[in-house]
Structure formats: C-alpha cells, structure tokens
Amino acid sequence: MQAVAVCRQAKLDDVEPLFLMIENYARQGIMLPRSRAVLERQIADFVVAEMDDKIVGCGSLCKLGEELVEIRSLGIAEGYKGRGLGSMLVEQLVDEAKKRALPKVMALTYEVSFFLKNGFAVVEKEIFPEKVWTDCVNCAKQHACDEIAVLRILD
Ligand SMILES: CC(C)(COP(=O)(O)OP(=O)(O)OC[C@H]1O[C@@H](n2cnc3c(N)ncnc32)[C@H](O)[C@@H]1OP(=O)(O)O)[C@@H](O)C(=O)NCCC(=O)NCCS
C-alpha cells in the first residue's frame, strides 16, 4: 500500500482513470468533460496525484497566449480532499508553467478560497483575451457563467 502521495506527470496509462474522474466532476457541473481521445492527445499537459496505488487527483495546463496559461481539470477524489493534494498539484502545474516560460497562471473556478491560499488573486474576467473563452462553447453555462477568475503572476 502506498501511504505517501506522489504528484507526477500523467502518462498514457492514466487516461482511463483521468477520464472517469473528470467525467464524474463534469456530471456535477464542476468541470468540462474531456474525451479519451482529447486526454490521449493532451496527456503531456496533465499531472496526477497518486495514493494507495491509484489516481486520486489531476490537473492540466492549457496555453492561452504568449505569457498566459490556464489551470484546467483540477480535482481531487472524494475521500482524498483536504490533505494538501490539490495544493501539491497546483505547485506542480506552476513549476511546469515556469519551465515553459509562461508567467501568468489563471483559472476559472468556484473554489476561490483554495486558490487564494495558493497565491492567486481574484481578477475581472474581462482582463483575459478572447481565447480564454473558446472552451466555453462546450459548457452548458456559457451564457450564465458564474465562475470566478483567479490569477497568479510568477516571479
Ligand atoms: C478544490 C480542490 C482541488 C482542493 O483540493 P484539496 O486537496 O482538497 O485542497 P488542499 O488540501 O490542498 O487545501 C489547501 C488549502 O485550501 C483550503 N481549501 C481546500 N478546499 C477548500 C474549499 N473548498 N473552500 C475553502 N478552502 C478550501 C484547505 O483548507 C487548505 O487550507 P490550509 O492550507 O489552511 O489547511 C478539491 O476540493 C476539489 O477537487 N474540488 C472539486 C473540483 C473543483 O472544484 N476543482 C477546481 C476547478 S478549477
């Protein structure tokens, strides 16, 4: 049994558990769904948290501009929340953004307090370019988006 959580780059073997976790949150209206094909194509942009020999968390980066990247599909499985895994994944994604020389990391979220604790600030959605909203065409709430925009500027 794996008692310690590991946060790592996702690999193709992770596609099925990733798909199921995101699908579960998508059904609750918390995340946008991602098909298996999309996950396979974008697997290099995903990180996972692994504990008890299973995937218990995930998150991804989506480049939106020369300096801007979005954290997407961030979630921790029920039973594993509140143990610092979400923060670990955010730090891993922030490190990856630094490596890619993308200093502005944003997210659209309902979990504002969590992001504030992780060094983000609430910002007006309007400061982001049009490209941020391309994913919204797939969202049931596209005409009544109630998510909050948060931004962290890396040193
Ligand atoms: C939001 C989420 C990723 C947080 O992951 P987590 O592993 O539970 O968070 P952590 O344990 O790393 O918490 C870090 C800090 O944020 C706080 N926090 C976590 N979730 C919080 C919440 N919903 N409201 C307020 N504070 C929260 C924790 O208390 C902790 O504070 P502390 O450092 O003072 O103890 C997780 O709750 C989740 O999967 N939510 C559903 C999916 C979702 O909404 N994802 C965001 C999409 S952008």
Coordinates of C-alpha atoms and ligand atoms in Angstrom, one line a residue:
M1 CA 0.0 0.0 0.0
Q2 CA 1.3 3.4 -1.0
A3 CA 0.9 5.7 2.1
V4 CA 2.6 8.8 0.6
A5 CA 1.1 10.8 -2.1
V6 CA 3.1 11.2 -5.3
C7 CA 2.5 14.0 -7.7
R8 CA 3.8 13.3 -11.3
Q9 CA 3.4 13.9 -15.0
A10 CA 0.5 11.9 -16.4
K11 CA 1.1 9.1 -18.8
L12 CA -1.0 7.3 -21.4
D13 CA -1.8 4.5 -18.9
D14 CA -3.6 7.2 -16.8
V15 CA -6.1 8.1 -19.5
E16 CA -8.9 5.9 -18.2
P17 CA -8.8 6.9 -14.5
L18 CA -8.4 10.5 -15.7
F19 CA -11.4 10.2 -18.0
L20 CA -13.6 8.8 -15.2
M21 CA -12.5 11.4 -12.6
I22 CA -13.2 14.3 -15.0
E23 CA -16.5 12.7 -16.2
N24 CA -17.6 12.5 -12.6
Y25 CA -17.0 16.2 -11.9
A26 CA -18.5 17.1 -15.3
R27 CA -21.7 15.4 -14.3
Q28 CA -21.8 17.7 -11.3
G29 CA -21.3 20.7 -13.5
I30 CA -17.9 21.5 -11.9
M31 CA -15.7 20.7 -14.8
L32 CA -15.9 20.5 -18.6
P33 CA -15.8 16.9 -19.9
R34 CA -12.8 15.6 -21.8
S35 CA -13.0 12.7 -24.2
R36 CA -10.5 9.9 -24.0
A37 CA -9.1 11.0 -27.4
V38 CA -8.5 14.5 -26.1
L39 CA -6.9 13.2 -23.0
E40 CA -4.6 11.0 -25.1
R41 CA -3.6 13.9 -27.3
Q42 CA -3.1 16.3 -24.4
I43 CA -1.6 13.9 -21.8
A44 CA 1.7 15.8 -21.7
D45 CA -0.2 18.8 -20.2
F46 CA -1.7 16.7 -17.3
V47 CA -0.4 16.0 -13.9
V48 CA -1.8 13.4 -11.5
A49 CA -1.7 12.7 -7.7
E50 CA -1.3 9.1 -6.9
M51 CA -2.0 7.5 -3.5
D52 CA -2.9 4.0 -2.3
D53 CA -1.8 2.8 -5.8
K54 CA -4.5 4.8 -7.6
I55 CA -5.0 8.1 -9.3
V56 CA -6.7 10.4 -6.7
G57 CA -6.2 13.8 -8.3
C58 CA -5.5 15.5 -11.6
G59 CA -4.9 18.9 -13.2
S60 CA -3.8 20.3 -16.5
L61 CA -2.3 23.3 -18.2
C62 CA -3.7 25.0 -21.3
K63 CA -1.6 27.7 -23.0
L64 CA -3.7 30.7 -23.9
G65 CA -1.2 33.2 -25.0
E66 CA 2.5 34.2 -25.1
E67 CA 2.5 34.7 -21.3
L68 CA -0.8 33.2 -20.2
V69 CA -1.7 29.6 -19.2
E70 CA -4.9 28.3 -17.6
I71 CA -5.2 25.6 -15.0
R72 CA -8.0 23.2 -16.0
S73 CA -9.5 19.9 -14.9
L74 CA -8.1 20.3 -11.3
G75 CA -9.8 17.9 -9.0
I76 CA -9.2 15.6 -6.1
A77 CA -11.2 12.4 -5.5
E78 CA -13.7 12.3 -2.6
G79 CA -12.0 10.9 0.4
Y80 CA -8.7 12.5 -0.5
K81 CA -9.6 16.1 -0.2
G82 CA -8.2 18.4 2.5
R83 CA -4.8 16.6 2.6
G84 CA -2.8 19.1 0.6
L85 CA -3.0 17.2 -2.6
G86 CA -4.8 19.9 -4.5
S87 CA -2.1 22.4 -3.5
M88 CA 0.6 19.9 -4.5
L89 CA -0.9 19.6 -8.0
V90 CA -1.2 23.4 -8.3
E91 CA 2.5 23.8 -7.4
Q92 CA 3.5 21.1 -9.9
L93 CA 1.5 22.9 -12.6
V94 CA 3.0 26.3 -11.6
D95 CA 6.5 24.7 -11.8
E96 CA 5.6 23.4 -15.3
A97 CA 4.4 26.9 -16.3
K98 CA 7.7 28.4 -15.1
K99 CA 9.6 25.8 -17.2
R100 CA 7.5 26.8 -20.2
A101 CA 8.2 30.5 -19.5
L102 CA 4.5 31.3 -19.0
P103 CA 4.4 33.7 -16.1
K104 CA 0.7 34.3 -15.8
V105 CA -1.3 31.4 -14.5
M106 CA -5.1 31.7 -14.4
A107 CA -8.1 29.6 -13.5
L108 CA -11.9 29.9 -13.7
T109 CA -13.3 28.3 -10.5
Y110 CA -15.9 28.1 -7.8
E111 CA -13.1 27.3 -5.3
V112 CA -11.9 30.8 -4.7
S113 CA -10.6 30.3 -1.1
F114 CA -8.5 27.3 -2.2
F115 CA -6.9 29.4 -5.0
L116 CA -6.3 32.4 -2.6
K117 CA -4.4 30.0 -0.3
N118 CA -2.3 29.0 -3.2
G119 CA -1.1 32.5 -4.1
F120 CA -3.8 33.5 -6.6
A121 CA -5.8 36.8 -6.6
V122 CA -9.4 37.3 -7.8
V123 CA -9.4 39.3 -11.1
E124 CA -12.1 40.6 -13.5
K125 CA -12.8 38.1 -16.3
E126 CA -12.6 40.9 -18.8
I127 CA -8.8 41.3 -18.5
F128 CA -8.3 38.0 -20.3
P129 CA -8.2 37.7 -24.1
E130 CA -10.9 36.2 -26.2
K131 CA -9.0 32.9 -26.5
V132 CA -9.8 32.2 -22.8
W133 CA -13.4 31.7 -23.8
T134 CA -13.0 29.2 -26.7
D135 CA -13.6 26.3 -24.4
C136 CA -16.9 27.8 -23.1
V137 CA -18.8 26.8 -26.3
N138 CA -18.8 23.3 -24.8
C139 CA -20.2 24.5 -21.5
A140 CA -23.9 24.3 -20.6
K141 CA -23.5 27.6 -18.6
Q142 CA -21.9 29.5 -21.4
H143 CA -24.5 32.3 -21.3
A144 CA -24.6 32.5 -17.5
C145 CA -21.0 31.8 -16.4
D146 CA -20.8 32.2 -12.6
E147 CA -17.2 31.0 -12.2
I148 CA -14.7 33.4 -10.7
A149 CA -11.4 34.2 -12.5
V150 CA -8.2 34.0 -10.4
L151 CA -4.6 34.8 -11.5
R152 CA -1.1 34.2 -10.1
I153 CA 1.8 36.0 -11.6
L154 CA 5.0 34.0 -11.2
D155 CA 8.3 35.7 -10.2
Ligands
LIG1 C1 -10.6 22.5 -4.9 C2 -9.8 21.2 -4.7 C3 -9.0 20.9 -5.9 C4 -8.9 21.4 -3.4 O1 -8.1 20.2 -3.3 P1 -7.7 19.7 -1.8 O2 -6.6 18.7 -2.0 O3 -8.9 19.4 -1.1 O4 -7.0 21.1 -1.2 P2 -5.8 21.2 -0.2 O5 -5.9 20.1 0.9 O6 -4.5 21.3 -0.9 O7 -6.2 22.5 0.5 C5 -5.3 23.7 0.5 C6 -5.9 24.7 1.4 O8 -7.1 25.2 0.8 C7 -8.2 25.0 1.7 N1 -9.4 24.5 0.9 C8 -9.4 23.4 0.1 N2 -10.7 23.4 -0.4 C9 -11.3 24.4 0.0 C10 -12.6 24.9 -0.2 N3 -13.5 24.3 -0.9 N4 -13.0 26.1 0.4 C11 -12.1 26.7 1.3 N5 -10.9 26.3 1.5 C12 -10.5 25.2 0.9 C13 -7.8 24.0 2.7 O9 -8.4 24.1 3.9 C14 -6.3 24.2 2.8 O10 -6.1 25.3 3.7 P3 -4.9 25.2 4.8 O11 -3.6 25.2 3.9 O12 -5.1 26.5 5.6 O13 -5.1 24.0 5.5 C15 -10.8 20.0 -4.3 O14 -11.6 20.3 -3.2 C16 -11.6 19.6 -5.5 O15 -11.3 18.6 -6.2 N6 -12.8 20.2 -5.7 C17 -13.8 19.8 -6.7 C18 -13.3 20.2 -8.1 C19 -13.0 21.6 -8.3 O16 -13.8 22.5 -7.9 N7 -11.9 22.0 -8.8 C20 -11.5 23.3 -9.1 C21 -11.7 23.6 -10.6 S1 -10.7 24.9 -11.1

